XYZ file of C-alpha atoms in Angstrom:
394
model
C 0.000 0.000 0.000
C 2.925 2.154 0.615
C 4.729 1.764 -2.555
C 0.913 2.243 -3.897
C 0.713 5.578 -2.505
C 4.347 6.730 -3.754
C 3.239 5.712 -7.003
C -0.031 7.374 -7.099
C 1.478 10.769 -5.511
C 4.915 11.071 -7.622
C 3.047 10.417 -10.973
C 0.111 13.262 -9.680
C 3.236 15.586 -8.954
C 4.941 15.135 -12.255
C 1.836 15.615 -14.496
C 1.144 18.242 -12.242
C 4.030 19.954 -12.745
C 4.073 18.627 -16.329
C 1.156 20.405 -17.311
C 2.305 23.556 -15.748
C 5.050 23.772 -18.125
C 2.760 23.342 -20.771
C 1.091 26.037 -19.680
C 3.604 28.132 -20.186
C 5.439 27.091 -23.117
C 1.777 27.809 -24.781
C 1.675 31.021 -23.220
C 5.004 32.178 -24.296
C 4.882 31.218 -28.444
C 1.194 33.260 -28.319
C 2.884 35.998 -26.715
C 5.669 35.995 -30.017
C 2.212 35.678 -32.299
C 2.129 31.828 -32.386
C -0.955 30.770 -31.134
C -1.129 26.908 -31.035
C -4.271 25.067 -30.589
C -3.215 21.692 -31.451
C -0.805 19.818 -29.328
C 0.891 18.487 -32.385
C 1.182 21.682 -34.023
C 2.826 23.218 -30.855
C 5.476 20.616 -30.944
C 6.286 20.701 -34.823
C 7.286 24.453 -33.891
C 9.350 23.990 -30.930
C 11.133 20.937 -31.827
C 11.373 22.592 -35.317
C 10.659 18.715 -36.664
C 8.247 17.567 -39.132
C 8.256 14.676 -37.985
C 7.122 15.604 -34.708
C 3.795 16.537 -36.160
C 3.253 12.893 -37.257
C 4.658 11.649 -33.950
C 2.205 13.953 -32.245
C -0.613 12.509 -34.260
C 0.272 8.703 -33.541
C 0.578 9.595 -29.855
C -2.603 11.082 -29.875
C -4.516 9.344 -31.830
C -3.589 6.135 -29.605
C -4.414 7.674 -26.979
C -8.248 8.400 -28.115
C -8.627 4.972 -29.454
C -7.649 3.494 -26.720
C -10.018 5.419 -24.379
C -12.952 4.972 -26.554
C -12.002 1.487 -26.389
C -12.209 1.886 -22.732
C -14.786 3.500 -21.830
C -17.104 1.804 -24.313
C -16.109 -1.932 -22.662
C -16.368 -0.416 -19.073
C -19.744 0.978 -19.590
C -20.990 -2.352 -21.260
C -19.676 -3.748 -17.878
C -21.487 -1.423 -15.615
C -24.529 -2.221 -17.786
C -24.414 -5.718 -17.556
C -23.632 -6.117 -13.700
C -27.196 -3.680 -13.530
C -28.810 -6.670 -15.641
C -27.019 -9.420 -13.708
C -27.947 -8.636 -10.632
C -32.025 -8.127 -12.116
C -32.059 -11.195 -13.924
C -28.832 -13.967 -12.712
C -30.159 -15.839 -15.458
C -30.611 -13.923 -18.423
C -29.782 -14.825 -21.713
C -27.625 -11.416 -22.618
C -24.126 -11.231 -23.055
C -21.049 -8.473 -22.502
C -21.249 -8.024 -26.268
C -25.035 -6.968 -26.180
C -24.034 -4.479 -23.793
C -20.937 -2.766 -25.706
C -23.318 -2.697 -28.446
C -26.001 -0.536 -26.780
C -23.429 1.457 -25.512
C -21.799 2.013 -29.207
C -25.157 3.064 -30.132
C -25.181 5.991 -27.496
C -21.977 6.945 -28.335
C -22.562 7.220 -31.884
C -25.474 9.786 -31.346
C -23.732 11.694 -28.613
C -20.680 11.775 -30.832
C -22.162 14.275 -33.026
C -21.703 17.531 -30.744
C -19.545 19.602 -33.047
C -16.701 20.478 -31.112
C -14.985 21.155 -27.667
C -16.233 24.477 -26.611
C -19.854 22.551 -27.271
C -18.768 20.367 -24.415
C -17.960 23.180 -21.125
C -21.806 22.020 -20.047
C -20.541 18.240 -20.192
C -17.639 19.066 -18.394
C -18.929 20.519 -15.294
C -21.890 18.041 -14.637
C -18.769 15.340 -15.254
C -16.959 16.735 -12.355
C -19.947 16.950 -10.605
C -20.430 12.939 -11.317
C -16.809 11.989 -10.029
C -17.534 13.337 -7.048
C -20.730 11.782 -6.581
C -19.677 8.382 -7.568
C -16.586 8.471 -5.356
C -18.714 9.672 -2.495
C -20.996 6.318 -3.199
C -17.732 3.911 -3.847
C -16.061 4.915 -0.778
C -19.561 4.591 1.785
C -19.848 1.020 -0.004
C -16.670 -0.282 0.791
C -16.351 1.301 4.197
C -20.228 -0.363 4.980
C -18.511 -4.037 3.234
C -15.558 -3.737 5.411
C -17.306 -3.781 8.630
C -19.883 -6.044 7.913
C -19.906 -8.778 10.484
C -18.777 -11.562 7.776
C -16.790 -9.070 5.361
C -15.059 -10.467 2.193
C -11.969 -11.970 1.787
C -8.842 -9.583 1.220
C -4.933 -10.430 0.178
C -2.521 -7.919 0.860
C -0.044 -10.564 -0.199
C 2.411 -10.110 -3.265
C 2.904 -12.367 -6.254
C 5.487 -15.524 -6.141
C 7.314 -14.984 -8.979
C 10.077 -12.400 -8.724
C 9.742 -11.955 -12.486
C 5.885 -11.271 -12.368
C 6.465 -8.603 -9.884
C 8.408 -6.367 -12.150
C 6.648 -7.170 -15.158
C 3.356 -6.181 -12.816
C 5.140 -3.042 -11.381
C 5.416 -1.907 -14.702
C 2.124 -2.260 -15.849
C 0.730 -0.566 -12.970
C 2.988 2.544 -13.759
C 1.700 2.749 -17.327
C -1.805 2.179 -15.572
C -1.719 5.080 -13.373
C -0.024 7.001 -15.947
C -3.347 6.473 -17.912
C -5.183 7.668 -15.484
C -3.182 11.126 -14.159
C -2.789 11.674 -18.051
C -4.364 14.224 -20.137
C -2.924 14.069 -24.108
C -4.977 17.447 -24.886
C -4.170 20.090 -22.772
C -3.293 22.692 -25.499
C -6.874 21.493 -27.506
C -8.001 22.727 -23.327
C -6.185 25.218 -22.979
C -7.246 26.871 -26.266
C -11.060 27.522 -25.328
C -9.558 30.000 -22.638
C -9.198 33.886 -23.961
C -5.790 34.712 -23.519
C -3.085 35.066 -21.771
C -4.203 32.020 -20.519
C -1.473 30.331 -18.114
C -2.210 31.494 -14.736
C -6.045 30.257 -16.082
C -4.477 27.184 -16.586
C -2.527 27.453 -13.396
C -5.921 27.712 -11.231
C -7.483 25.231 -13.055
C -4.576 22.501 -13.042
C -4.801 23.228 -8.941
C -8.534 22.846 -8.699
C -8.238 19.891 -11.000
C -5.433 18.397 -8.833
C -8.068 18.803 -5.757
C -10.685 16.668 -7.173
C -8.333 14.561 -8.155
C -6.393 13.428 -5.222
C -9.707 13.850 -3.214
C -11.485 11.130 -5.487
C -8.211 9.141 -6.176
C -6.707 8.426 -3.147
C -10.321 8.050 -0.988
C -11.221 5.113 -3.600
C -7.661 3.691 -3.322
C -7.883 3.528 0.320
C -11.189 2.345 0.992
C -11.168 -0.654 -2.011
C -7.567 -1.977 -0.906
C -8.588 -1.844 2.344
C -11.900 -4.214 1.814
C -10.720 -6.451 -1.078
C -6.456 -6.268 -1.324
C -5.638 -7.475 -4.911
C -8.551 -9.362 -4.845
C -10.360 -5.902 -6.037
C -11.792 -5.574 -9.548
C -10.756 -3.315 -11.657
C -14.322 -2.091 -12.050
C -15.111 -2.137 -7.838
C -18.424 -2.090 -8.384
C -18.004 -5.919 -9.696
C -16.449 -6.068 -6.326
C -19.056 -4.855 -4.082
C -21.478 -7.171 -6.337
C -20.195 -10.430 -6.509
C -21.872 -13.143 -9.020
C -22.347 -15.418 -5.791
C -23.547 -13.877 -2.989
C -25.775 -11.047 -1.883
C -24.362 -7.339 -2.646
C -22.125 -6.153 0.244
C -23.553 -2.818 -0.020
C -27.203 -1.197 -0.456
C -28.559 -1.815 -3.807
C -29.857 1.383 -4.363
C -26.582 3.240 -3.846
C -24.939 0.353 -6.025
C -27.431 1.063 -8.989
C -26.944 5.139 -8.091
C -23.041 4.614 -8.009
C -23.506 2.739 -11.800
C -25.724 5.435 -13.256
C -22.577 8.041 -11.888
C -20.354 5.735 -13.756
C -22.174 5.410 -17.035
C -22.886 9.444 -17.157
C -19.141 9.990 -16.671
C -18.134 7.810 -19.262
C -20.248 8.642 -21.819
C -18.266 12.253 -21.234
C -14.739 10.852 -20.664
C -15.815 9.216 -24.288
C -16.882 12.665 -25.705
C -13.975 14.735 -24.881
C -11.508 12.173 -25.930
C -13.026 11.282 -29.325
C -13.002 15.205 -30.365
C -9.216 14.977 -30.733
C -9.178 12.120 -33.062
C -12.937 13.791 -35.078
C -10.584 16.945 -35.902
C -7.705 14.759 -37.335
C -10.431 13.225 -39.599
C -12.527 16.039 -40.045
C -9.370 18.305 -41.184
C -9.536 16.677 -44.723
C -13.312 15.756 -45.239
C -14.914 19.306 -43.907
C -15.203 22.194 -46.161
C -14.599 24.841 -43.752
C -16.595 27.582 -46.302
C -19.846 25.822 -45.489
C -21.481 25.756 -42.639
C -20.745 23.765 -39.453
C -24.300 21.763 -39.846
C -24.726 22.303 -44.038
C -25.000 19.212 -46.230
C -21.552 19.327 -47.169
C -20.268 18.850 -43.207
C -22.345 17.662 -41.625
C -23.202 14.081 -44.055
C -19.685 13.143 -43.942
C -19.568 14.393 -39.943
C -21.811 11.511 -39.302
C -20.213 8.721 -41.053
C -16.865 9.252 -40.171
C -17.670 9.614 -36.389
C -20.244 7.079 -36.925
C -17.534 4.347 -38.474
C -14.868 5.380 -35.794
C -17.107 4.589 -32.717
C -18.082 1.526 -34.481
C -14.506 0.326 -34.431
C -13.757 1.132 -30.512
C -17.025 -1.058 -29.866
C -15.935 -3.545 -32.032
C -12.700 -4.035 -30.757
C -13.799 -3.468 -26.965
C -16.465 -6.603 -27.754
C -13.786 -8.282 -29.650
C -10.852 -7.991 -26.767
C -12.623 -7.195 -23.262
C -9.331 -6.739 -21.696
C -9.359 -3.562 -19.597
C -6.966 -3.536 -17.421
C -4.433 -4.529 -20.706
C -5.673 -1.564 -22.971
C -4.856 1.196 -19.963
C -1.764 -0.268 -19.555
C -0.692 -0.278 -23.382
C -2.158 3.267 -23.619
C -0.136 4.317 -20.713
C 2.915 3.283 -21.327
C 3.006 4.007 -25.228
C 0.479 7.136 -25.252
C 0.469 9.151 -22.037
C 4.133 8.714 -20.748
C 5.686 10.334 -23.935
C 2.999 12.962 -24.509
C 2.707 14.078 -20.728
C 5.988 13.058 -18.700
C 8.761 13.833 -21.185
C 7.321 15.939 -24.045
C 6.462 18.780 -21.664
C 9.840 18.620 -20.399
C 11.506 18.902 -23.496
C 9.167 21.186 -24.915
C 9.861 23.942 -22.094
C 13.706 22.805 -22.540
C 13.766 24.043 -26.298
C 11.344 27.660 -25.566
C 13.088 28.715 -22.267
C 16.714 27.138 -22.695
C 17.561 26.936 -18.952
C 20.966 27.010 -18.093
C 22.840 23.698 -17.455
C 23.256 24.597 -13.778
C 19.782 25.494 -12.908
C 17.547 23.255 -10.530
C 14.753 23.057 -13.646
C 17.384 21.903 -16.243
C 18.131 18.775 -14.011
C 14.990 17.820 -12.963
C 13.029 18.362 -16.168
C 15.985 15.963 -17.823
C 15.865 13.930 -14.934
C 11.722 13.382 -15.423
C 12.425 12.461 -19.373
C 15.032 9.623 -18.891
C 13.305 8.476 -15.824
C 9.695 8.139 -17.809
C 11.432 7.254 -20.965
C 12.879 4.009 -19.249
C 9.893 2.976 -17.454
C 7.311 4.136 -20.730
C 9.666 1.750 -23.238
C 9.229 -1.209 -20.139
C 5.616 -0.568 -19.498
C 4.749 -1.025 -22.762
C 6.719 -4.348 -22.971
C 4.953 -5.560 -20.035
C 1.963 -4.238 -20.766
C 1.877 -5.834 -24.115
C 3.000 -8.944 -22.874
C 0.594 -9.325 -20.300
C -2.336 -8.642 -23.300
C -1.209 -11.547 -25.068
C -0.778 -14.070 -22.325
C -4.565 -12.793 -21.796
C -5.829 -13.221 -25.299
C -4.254 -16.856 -25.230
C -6.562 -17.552 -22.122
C -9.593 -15.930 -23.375
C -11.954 -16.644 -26.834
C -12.880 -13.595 -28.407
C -15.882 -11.758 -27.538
C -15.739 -13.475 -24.070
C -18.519 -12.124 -21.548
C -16.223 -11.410 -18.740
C -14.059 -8.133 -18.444
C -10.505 -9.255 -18.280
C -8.750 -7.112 -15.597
């Protein structure tokens, strides 16, 4: 749990601080008349690289696959535990599920663009929050319960499986602290916009460690690594009544659903500009013929692909960990660093110079073996598992 803790607080202080630099590298090319919306764009110009741009792209575009691969299988899980638990024996699969969910996704994925998203945003927050709030009184009520379930704080045997597990957890968390589109963000705000930035990375931060490490806590503490990646699997168990109210259960789901269908939204608009930037006629109209036919089919055929895939390959707890380790660690732990390295040129012997190059070969080492583990632990999975299995491999 220790360890755990370091983990979770080091990689909220480097994004943290990663972000922050962002911040300002943005700030300072606007202020020379280089306004950069695009995080790919930004870093073409400061690295002075082509091939940054396409870099930039790959990154990113993993990155929003990978999360619409995500959220799409763990909402089709949230939906199905609501249906196991009303009919044990019903005839519906995970599959069904990620289906109905693609459907959602494919009409929600036709809001136009970011700024058409601020409303989404705030009643998101508002939905962390609440289903943390939830989470946390569930596992507190299962842990004292007079015949609570059975936890393992124990490690794993293998000396080899530790490290390879270590590693995977890094690239996990660094999914979850990461962003990928902070100048797309930071772009809706009216300049100068970095001490904006500033009080919204430490607001953001709040929420974030509040909801983080209270969830952390409280699930370790009731389940060890017997815990789910999806808790709420936990605190429902196929055999066995519920260890916590039903009614804040099926609350805690509807939370979880409402937040992922917006962590899907805001993710997805990245990877619907890259596509759009070719196929949109930018003298019509945002909603004329021209736009908005082709709007729907390409947005249309690229949610149908994350569903497919997340039916095809229900392994969760594999896809954070590849889009961790080969997505979020490059574009938000060294990027940043060497991004504010090329605009502000610190001197050799200053503090930043060290640490910032300290952050990049530290991240670089443990991105290149995350994704190694990460990858390997997705195929020892998929040699376990037939595709479209029902069950959400962790």
């Amino acid at each position: 749990m220790g360890l755990g803790f370091l983990c979770l607080t080091v990689m909220g202080l480097v994004t943290f601080y990663s972000y922050y630099l962002m911040s300002l590298v943005l700030d300072h090319c606007e202020k020379d008349g280089r306004r950069h919306i695009r995080f790919r764009e930004l870093a073409a110009d400061v690295l002075g690289s082509g091939w940054m741009f396409y870099f930039v792209i790959f990154i990113q575009t993993a990155i929003n696959t990978g999360i619409g691969i995500g959220v799409i299988l763990l909402a089709g899980d949230c939906l199905q535990i609501m249906y196991s638990n009303l009919s044990p024996n019903g005839p519906l699969k995970l599959y069904h599920f990620i289906a109905v969910v693609t459907g959602i996704m494919i009409l929600l994925s036709q809001f136009p663009s970011f700024h058409s998203l601020r409303h989404i945003n705030l009643g998101s927050l508002l939905l962390s929050l609440g289903y943390t709030f939830l989470v946390v009184g569930a596992c507190i009520h299962a842990g004292a319960l007079q015949n609570p379930p059975p936890r393992d704080y124990s490690l794993e045997a293998s000396e080899s499986s530790r490290i390879f597990s270590a590693f995977t957890s890094i690239s996990i968390i660094a999914a979850i602290f990461g962003n990928g589109i902070l100048p797309e963000i930071q772009a809706t705000l009216a300049p100068p916009a970095a001490g904006k930035m500033a009080k919204a990375l430490i607001m953001c931060y709040t929420v974030i460690f509040l909801t983080f490490y209270s969830a952390a806590v409280s699930g370790y503490w009731v389940f060890g690594n017997k815990s789910n990646s999806n808790i709420l699997k936990s605190l429902m168990p196929d055999n066995g009544p519920s260890l916590a109210p039903i009614w804040v259960l099926g609350l805690a789901i509807v939370f979880v659903l409402l937040q992922l269908f917006a962590i899907g939204l805001v993710y997805s608009q990245v990877a619907y500009e890259i596509m759009e930037k070719k196929s949109a006629d930018v003298k019509k109209g945002m909603f004329s013929k021209r736009n908005l036919i082709p709007r729907i089919i390409l947005r249309s055929l690229y949610v149908i692909i994350c569903g497919f895939i997340a039916a095809m390959l229900p392994f969760f707890g594999d896809i954070n960990g590849v889009v961790g380790a080969i997505g979020f660690i490059p574009l938000d732990f060294v990027l940043p660093m060497l991004l504010y390295n090329m605009t502000y040129k610190p001197t050799k012997s200053s503090l930043v110079y060290w640490v910032n190059n300290s952050i990049i070969i530290v991240f670089t080492c443990a991105g290149l073996m995350g994704a190694f583990s990460s990858v390997r632990k997705l195929v020892l999975d998929a040699k376990e598992f037939k595709l479209f299995s029902s069950n959400v491999v962790d």
